[in-house]
XYZ file of C-alpha atoms in Angstrom:
267
model
C -18.466 -7.554 -1.411
C -22.075 -6.781 -2.966
C -22.558 -5.563 -6.284
C -26.348 -4.272 -7.875
C -25.788 -5.584 -11.486
C -27.611 -2.859 -13.975
C -27.317 -4.993 -17.184
C -27.954 -8.565 -18.940
C -24.360 -10.179 -18.700
C -22.735 -13.196 -18.084
C -21.106 -13.524 -13.960
C -17.801 -14.314 -15.539
C -17.813 -10.981 -17.825
C -18.917 -8.808 -14.890
C -15.991 -10.312 -12.900
C -13.232 -9.087 -15.561
C -14.492 -5.489 -14.684
C -13.693 -6.225 -11.101
C -10.463 -5.406 -9.330
C -9.749 -9.079 -8.922
C -6.763 -11.261 -10.756
C -7.988 -14.366 -12.686
C -5.765 -16.143 -9.863
C -8.285 -14.751 -7.013
C -11.303 -15.766 -9.275
C -9.897 -19.211 -9.537
C -9.627 -19.502 -5.760
C -13.134 -18.079 -5.008
C -14.473 -20.349 -7.321
C -12.457 -23.390 -5.474
C -12.670 -22.076 -1.713
C -15.060 -19.233 -1.602
C -18.851 -18.691 -3.553
C -20.701 -16.488 -6.026
C -24.329 -15.880 -4.786
C -26.846 -14.150 -6.662
C -29.822 -13.259 -4.770
C -28.646 -15.442 -1.910
C -28.147 -18.566 -4.110
C -25.023 -20.075 -5.473
C -24.204 -19.739 -9.189
C -21.041 -20.711 -11.258
C -19.509 -17.986 -13.511
C -21.281 -18.850 -16.170
C -24.547 -18.023 -15.131
C -26.212 -14.916 -16.999
C -27.003 -11.976 -14.785
C -29.905 -10.165 -15.052
C -30.486 -6.201 -13.765
C -31.521 -6.137 -10.694
C -29.788 -9.329 -9.214
C -27.501 -8.791 -6.223
C -24.306 -10.324 -6.765
C -22.403 -11.234 -3.612
C -18.378 -12.460 -3.653
C -17.415 -14.259 -0.797
C -13.999 -14.702 -0.798
C -11.974 -17.449 0.755
C -11.130 -17.848 3.774
C -7.089 -16.362 4.359
C -4.198 -18.221 6.309
C -0.928 -17.268 6.505
C 2.653 -18.956 6.808
C 3.812 -15.690 8.542
C 4.888 -16.174 12.420
C 2.671 -13.929 14.790
C 4.929 -11.426 17.211
C 3.963 -9.590 19.737
C 5.198 -6.369 18.068
C 2.761 -3.424 19.890
C 1.159 -1.109 16.683
C 0.216 1.870 17.042
C -3.338 2.047 14.735
C -4.814 5.230 14.344
C -7.965 3.791 12.620
C -9.906 0.736 11.695
C -12.515 -0.576 10.153
C -13.958 -4.133 8.855
C -11.624 -3.635 5.681
C -8.291 -1.360 6.346
C -6.174 -0.208 9.212
C -3.383 2.587 9.295
C -0.820 2.025 11.348
C 1.617 4.391 12.226
C 4.705 3.056 11.439
C 8.125 3.359 14.064
C 11.490 3.914 11.827
C 13.728 1.177 12.065
C 11.325 -2.189 11.604
C 10.855 -3.606 8.542
C 7.457 -4.192 6.731
C 7.550 -7.521 5.978
C 9.855 -10.839 6.579
C 13.432 -11.090 4.205
C 16.297 -12.811 4.294
C 18.108 -10.187 5.911
C 15.089 -9.658 8.418
C 13.470 -12.958 9.037
C 11.157 -11.560 11.582
C 10.378 -8.966 14.049
C 8.520 -7.157 11.038
C 5.138 -5.223 10.681
C 3.738 -8.472 8.921
C 4.515 -10.487 12.188
C 2.696 -7.956 14.884
C -0.145 -7.955 12.222
C -0.562 -11.682 12.136
C -0.204 -11.675 16.180
C -3.069 -8.601 16.319
C -5.041 -10.463 13.864
C -5.027 -13.952 15.550
C -5.642 -11.977 18.989
C -8.396 -10.342 17.516
C -10.131 -13.165 15.370
C -9.337 -11.732 11.968
C -9.039 -14.494 9.293
C -6.544 -12.636 7.414
C -2.917 -12.575 5.832
C -0.896 -9.262 5.426
C -2.005 -6.897 2.664
C 0.100 -3.672 2.672
C -1.910 -1.191 0.327
C 1.410 1.125 0.561
C 4.726 -0.505 1.716
C 7.521 1.615 3.814
C 11.298 1.320 3.680
C 12.664 0.121 6.957
C 13.984 3.614 7.887
C 11.176 5.048 7.305
C 8.401 5.835 9.709
C 4.550 7.184 9.681
C 1.493 6.021 8.222
C 0.501 3.196 6.831
C -2.575 1.337 5.115
C -3.147 -2.101 5.343
C -6.262 -3.673 3.683
C -7.925 -6.845 5.916
C -8.780 -8.754 2.604
C -7.414 -9.495 -0.900
C -10.718 -7.559 -2.539
C -10.006 -4.552 0.062
C -6.495 -4.399 -1.135
C -7.041 -4.713 -4.733
C -9.556 -2.201 -4.680
C -6.880 0.684 -3.668
C -3.438 -1.068 -5.061
C -4.557 -1.156 -8.787
C -4.364 2.451 -9.007
C -1.915 3.756 -6.071
C -2.906 7.120 -7.217
C -6.014 7.022 -5.463
C -4.415 6.694 -1.997
C -3.013 10.226 -1.279
C 0.684 9.956 0.371
C 2.819 12.949 1.684
C 5.879 12.599 3.476
C 8.539 14.667 5.023
C 12.686 14.198 4.245
C 15.774 16.134 5.161
C 17.638 16.512 2.690
C 21.484 17.369 2.321
C 22.197 20.562 0.914
C 19.905 23.892 0.257
C 16.873 22.971 -2.084
C 14.992 26.045 -3.354
C 11.382 26.059 -4.180
C 9.356 23.468 -5.753
C 9.099 20.769 -8.515
C 8.232 17.442 -9.865
C 10.320 14.592 -10.672
C 9.449 12.429 -13.541
C 11.981 9.597 -13.974
C 12.044 5.867 -14.461
C 13.582 3.682 -11.633
C 15.286 0.344 -11.861
C 16.731 -1.982 -9.434
C 20.347 -2.835 -9.829
C 21.051 -6.768 -10.400
C 21.633 -8.709 -6.927
C 20.951 -5.430 -4.883
C 18.640 -3.882 -3.173
C 19.855 -0.070 -4.429
C 17.707 1.252 -7.207
C 18.972 3.707 -9.823
C 17.730 6.317 -12.682
C 17.022 4.529 -15.745
C 14.876 5.618 -18.723
C 13.777 2.075 -19.121
C 13.144 1.989 -15.858
C 9.264 2.020 -14.274
C 8.092 5.801 -14.509
C 7.893 7.211 -11.477
C 6.642 10.540 -10.106
C 7.571 12.547 -7.261
C 6.154 16.286 -6.266
C 8.566 18.240 -3.937
C 8.123 21.669 -2.058
C 10.823 23.179 0.164
C 9.524 23.693 3.637
C 12.623 24.892 5.992
C 16.077 25.283 5.127
C 18.787 25.613 7.316
C 22.763 26.076 6.348
C 23.366 22.613 4.957
C 20.016 20.909 5.193
C 16.499 21.342 3.908
C 13.066 19.664 5.043
C 11.078 18.754 2.109
C 7.713 17.728 1.785
C 7.116 15.048 -1.140
C 4.452 13.886 -2.586
C 3.651 10.629 -4.549
C 2.135 9.559 -7.613
C 3.440 6.168 -7.816
C 4.908 4.105 -5.196
C 8.409 2.846 -6.604
C 10.671 1.022 -3.691
C 12.946 4.001 -2.352
C 11.401 6.447 -4.802
C 11.985 9.782 -2.723
C 15.457 8.660 -1.830
C 16.266 7.962 -5.217
C 14.549 10.784 -7.032
C 16.426 13.387 -4.305
C 19.765 11.955 -4.847
C 19.042 12.365 -8.887
C 18.623 15.777 -8.341
C 21.797 16.297 -6.002
C 19.729 16.363 -2.919
C 20.222 13.115 -1.473
C 18.272 11.874 2.250
C 20.691 13.431 4.899
C 22.102 9.866 6.142
C 20.889 7.908 3.464
C 24.858 6.624 2.454
C 23.464 3.993 0.034
C 22.230 7.187 -2.339
C 25.243 9.511 -1.680
C 24.772 11.075 1.915
C 28.220 11.562 3.773
C 26.480 12.144 6.851
C 26.161 9.355 9.725
C 22.939 10.616 11.263
C 19.953 8.710 10.879
C 17.298 9.262 8.258
C 14.612 11.398 8.485
C 11.887 10.319 6.048
C 7.909 10.588 7.757
C 4.786 9.285 5.857
C 2.800 12.597 7.509
C -0.259 12.267 5.371
C -2.494 9.473 4.026
C -5.858 9.825 2.673
C -8.181 7.343 0.136
C -11.951 7.419 -0.647
C -13.312 4.423 1.150
C -14.724 1.842 -1.405
C -16.951 0.161 1.030
C -18.069 3.353 3.293
C -18.102 5.716 0.311
C -16.277 8.308 2.651
C -13.074 10.398 2.122
C -10.818 8.710 4.733
C -7.787 11.213 5.880
C -5.178 11.545 8.464
C -2.512 14.051 8.926
C 0.040 14.790 11.665
């Protein structure tokens, strides 16, 4: 990524203002490069107004095995992908699901298209969740958006138990149960904010639109259950139904930090 310097300062001080972590800066020093007006410089170099700083990221390698799993890609450029994920496939390998994940599919896609990258998921979806996912192709592109997930608009549709009226906002902390994938409401947990709006009601269920301000694991599932309306089929959070969960990422939007334009997809 290139920056035009607007004031005199040390290169190391300028880097503090970027989304790069200290760990990433160390990797760049070791395996990448800092170019000022096309010339290699150390972090102790004194930048001047008008200088052009180019940060060369290290080439990325992944330990994730490639697997030929078709991806429905709705958008792609040099820095980002938007995938329409099907339900029933995990995002990343875990002990329970060691392969056949979105990550395995991405590594295969990258290798097939000669993209030197590992997996950087800007927003991660549960195994049961379907819909739009934003993927960064390198660590800088990832950091530019993930440092504040509010930059990415994420809207979901879900089917919940019971009749839910109107709209509202749920502001409740979420914590993880020890030795479990389950989350629960906790005043000492990480704050999570969900805006919900009723779309359609039937006798026993309600179709709800949820817009997220935060990105906690199981956020919609935990929040909707906390107000007495667990997702239909979500037995982990109180549903008694045996039908499949319907949770769909129907809209995603963000201001592209490289192309300087608004990217927006809605089903």
